[in-house]
Amino acid sequence: MSLNLLSRWRSHCNNVDDDGTPGRYRRQLAVISFTAVFAGILLLLNSLYPLNLPRDNALFARITVDDRGRPLRAFADQAGVWRYPISLQQVSPLYLEALLTYEDRWFWYHPGVNPLALIRASFQNLLQGRVVSGGSTISMQVARLLHPHRRTWVGKARQILRTLQLEWQLDKNEILNLYLNIAPFGGTIEGVQAASYSYLNKSAANLSHAEAALLAVLPQAPTRYRPDSHSQMATVARNKVLDRMAVSGRWSAETVAEAKIETVHAYRARPQQLAPLLSRRLLKNADGQRAIKTTINGSLQQALEDYLSSYIHRLPEKTSAAILVVDNETAAVKAYLGSADFSDPRRFGHVDMIQAIRSPGSTLKPFLFGMAIDEGLIHSHSLLADVPRSWGSYRPSNFNNQYSGPVSASEALQRSLNVPFIDLLERYGPRRFAAALQGAGLNLKIPGGMPNLAIILGGAGTTLEQLVSGYMAFARGGKTVQLKYLQQDLAATEHERYLLSAGAAWITQRTLSSVTRPGSLNTLASVQTAQSMAWKTGTSFGFRDTWAIGVAKKYTIGVWVGRPDGTPLQGHSGRETAGPLLFAVADHIQLQPDQIEQPSEVSQQEICWPLGIYTSVSEHCHRLHTAWTVDENVPPTWHRADNDAWQTNPFTFWINTATGLRVDSHCGDTDEPVIKQKKTVALWPKVLDPWLPAKIRRATQIPFIDSSCDQHIIDTSSTLKITGIVANSIYRAAGSSTVYPSVTLQAIGGNGNYHWYINGVRRYSGSGRRVIPHPLKERGDVQILVVDDSGNIDKLDIRVM
């Protein structure tokens, strides 16, 4: 037994069977050893000579794409090459059919090298005496692209080895996907997606049969077949592919015939350059990301850029403009034009004016209007005073240097009157106003850091971006939200910030929607947007900035026009310059006439001036208005305490029926009996007297004091009256003289110093006894107005012929 086991053991060791033939164990061991050695050699060679596979984050140009995946702007790699990423699942099946049928129909079956194709190519090369065919498969083409070589037999051998190495490391899908992204298409354009956008202005996912055939053959001779420079040769090459598709039966003869009818032409041969400033901004914070998916509507962006580049040349040199369009529902930015022409350094095209801090002019007034409604200071038709006023050393005036006297809050907003809003801001509080804006995301940059009355006229700094975000609140129920530039942010939870109540926001936008549109900029009436947009303009001090912000149900649009270097743009205002551009943008968008839904807490109430509330006493209702209110809150007209002695309105007093003069209520109680009558009148703010009809002025409604019974009454009325000039007089130069006469400015009554305004401009100040000669220098209407230190006012108009 032991001897038999020992014999079998020796047989195994010698690998010889009992009959003396070679044993299967030696053969197996030899195969295993050879395989191990060969595999080791291959692994060693692979490690010593690795494939030059591109890293995903370095393969493609850095690009920004629009909301449909179309390139906006591309930033080439270090070699200046443009590649846009695409996958097998994204590319058109027509292209894959044409590519594989024409280039490598056995792609899915061969090990990377097609021996039959190589033999055929070798035979053709020998007959021609030169290399005319490479017999390369798609895998071999990828290998050559990764490891370029000369077109020699040695080079071909190296290519084959690299191809086998490629097939060993990657599967077929990965190899084909690599080809789609690195194949040459002429110049610095690589990859089928970059070629499709560059030559056809469309994604490779949406190719026609003819376009698929063209792009399939283009890498064979990318210079000779470029459709932008050699369209005729490109057509011949394309048709060759189409014929192959028909012969193979992949496409029908009818389909091929129709495809051949298409003309080969290139849309452009340069990378797209839309939204350049936004692209630059986003890529700075992209953290190495190669493709940035934005919310921009590429078609709208292109249309607005084309329009703006044409429009800006109508304006003086160094002028630029910015446009921002936002979807109110999602806060997605749909168009971003940071400058008028990115390629024009003379207009500071590289400066992003959407982010630039500029004076907002009067664009903050709608926010104060809404806040004052929420605070109960006004309703839509509260009586405000548009009269010359001073706040210490601050003496603002209206844009046109004219004053209108009594105006409603809505009219003051629609006409952007300055004095009523400064008065309103004083009542609301500048610090409180600035804090409310900051809480909603609108951070004002205030010189000195302390909010003051001047901020409502633009005495602070903000950006177009923040203004548009703020104005969105008028379409979003009074709440603001951060603007979104990236598609990945659309799914994020919105963090809304409170600015106004829904009711105040609705009343504000409705008030602004009644402002008529300005003159159009070469816009056909057939495409003009119906008046469904609330809009506000602004002009900063010195004509440095002009603004127009519009709010519709679907979109909020912001426009800025000015000079980035801060120099004035004399003669240009928000309404005349930025306003027409705003409506041109709205016409491009074709806004629908949908109205923002009215909140349930908003209602209309009849109110009377001067009381500001409704009254059934007809004598107290001098003018009837219909006001929009929130929760039926109807605040009365506010009278300034320092200029008005009347603490109640209507004002009640007593008259002596015998004289018709005013007496104290106790007059006659102890002396000779006096028959008295109680009267009640509705008083207008004293500063509005010069603008009122005589019958409702204070001097007419309230009699003088009866001197026989004045011991208990104080006369607080100090009537101010211009003397020496007759209202509506006409002044002419004497004879043939071209020198106009002068008028003498003097007045009586009032308190303290007199301050004289000529056509809204403060010209003289001094003692009430001072007589001032004023020369009339030019033709036209002249408004002369005087106001004293107590706020008493008188005015009249004359004409110079």
PDB file of N, CA and C in Angstrom, residues 15 104 189 307 367 409 460 480 552 609 647 776:
ATOM      1  N   ASN A  15       5.312  14.413 -13.494  1.00  0.00           N
ATOM      2  CA  ASN A  15       4.254  14.775 -14.447  1.00  0.00           C
ATOM      3  C   ASN A  15       4.169  13.762 -15.587  1.00  0.00           C
ATOM      4  N   ASP A 104     -17.564  52.707 -38.731  1.00  0.00           N
ATOM      5  CA  ASP A 104     -17.163  51.460 -38.064  1.00  0.00           C
ATOM      6  C   ASP A 104     -18.405  50.630 -37.747  1.00  0.00           C
ATOM      7  N   ILE A 189     -12.370  73.510 -32.512  1.00  0.00           N
ATOM      8  CA  ILE A 189     -13.655  72.918 -32.138  1.00  0.00           C
ATOM      9  C   ILE A 189     -13.503  71.407 -32.062  1.00  0.00           C
ATOM     10  N   TYR A 307     -30.677  93.919 -29.592  1.00  0.00           N
ATOM     11  CA  TYR A 307     -31.402  95.183 -29.556  1.00  0.00           C
ATOM     12  C   TYR A 307     -30.609  96.262 -28.813  1.00  0.00           C
ATOM     13  N   PHE A 367     -41.694 102.016  -2.326  1.00  0.00           N
ATOM     14  CA  PHE A 367     -41.566 101.295  -1.057  1.00  0.00           C
ATOM     15  C   PHE A 367     -42.110 102.136   0.094  1.00  0.00           C
ATOM     16  N   ALA A 409     -51.887 111.111  -2.736  1.00  0.00           N
ATOM     17  CA  ALA A 409     -50.692 110.286  -2.570  1.00  0.00           C
ATOM     18  C   ALA A 409     -50.392 109.515  -3.858  1.00  0.00           C
ATOM     19  N   ALA A 460     -28.446 107.840  -1.478  1.00  0.00           N
ATOM     20  CA  ALA A 460     -27.884 106.581  -0.978  1.00  0.00           C
ATOM     21  C   ALA A 460     -27.480 105.772  -2.199  1.00  0.00           C
ATOM     22  N   THR A 480     -40.158  89.639  -0.596  1.00  0.00           N
ATOM     23  CA  THR A 480     -39.030  89.552  -1.504  1.00  0.00           C
ATOM     24  C   THR A 480     -38.358  88.194  -1.360  1.00  0.00           C
ATOM     25  N   ALA A 552     -44.873  93.225 -13.815  1.00  0.00           N
ATOM     26  CA  ALA A 552     -46.094  92.607 -14.333  1.00  0.00           C
ATOM     27  C   ALA A 552     -46.341  91.329 -13.534  1.00  0.00           C
ATOM     28  N   TRP A 609     -61.978 115.499   0.336  1.00  0.00           N
ATOM     29  CA  TRP A 609     -60.948 116.484   0.652  1.00  0.00           C
ATOM     30  C   TRP A 609     -61.659 117.738   1.153  1.00  0.00           C
ATOM     31  N   GLN A 647     -56.254 122.205  15.735  1.00  0.00           N
ATOM     32  CA  GLN A 647     -55.988 120.878  16.269  1.00  0.00           C
ATOM     33  C   GLN A 647     -57.047 119.872  15.857  1.00  0.00           C
ATOM     34  N   LEU A 776     -36.631 140.080 -15.615  1.00  0.00           N
ATOM     35  CA  LEU A 776     -37.240 139.035 -16.435  1.00  0.00           C
ATOM     36  C   LEU A 776     -36.357 138.845 -17.662  1.00  0.00           C
TER      37      LEU A 776
END
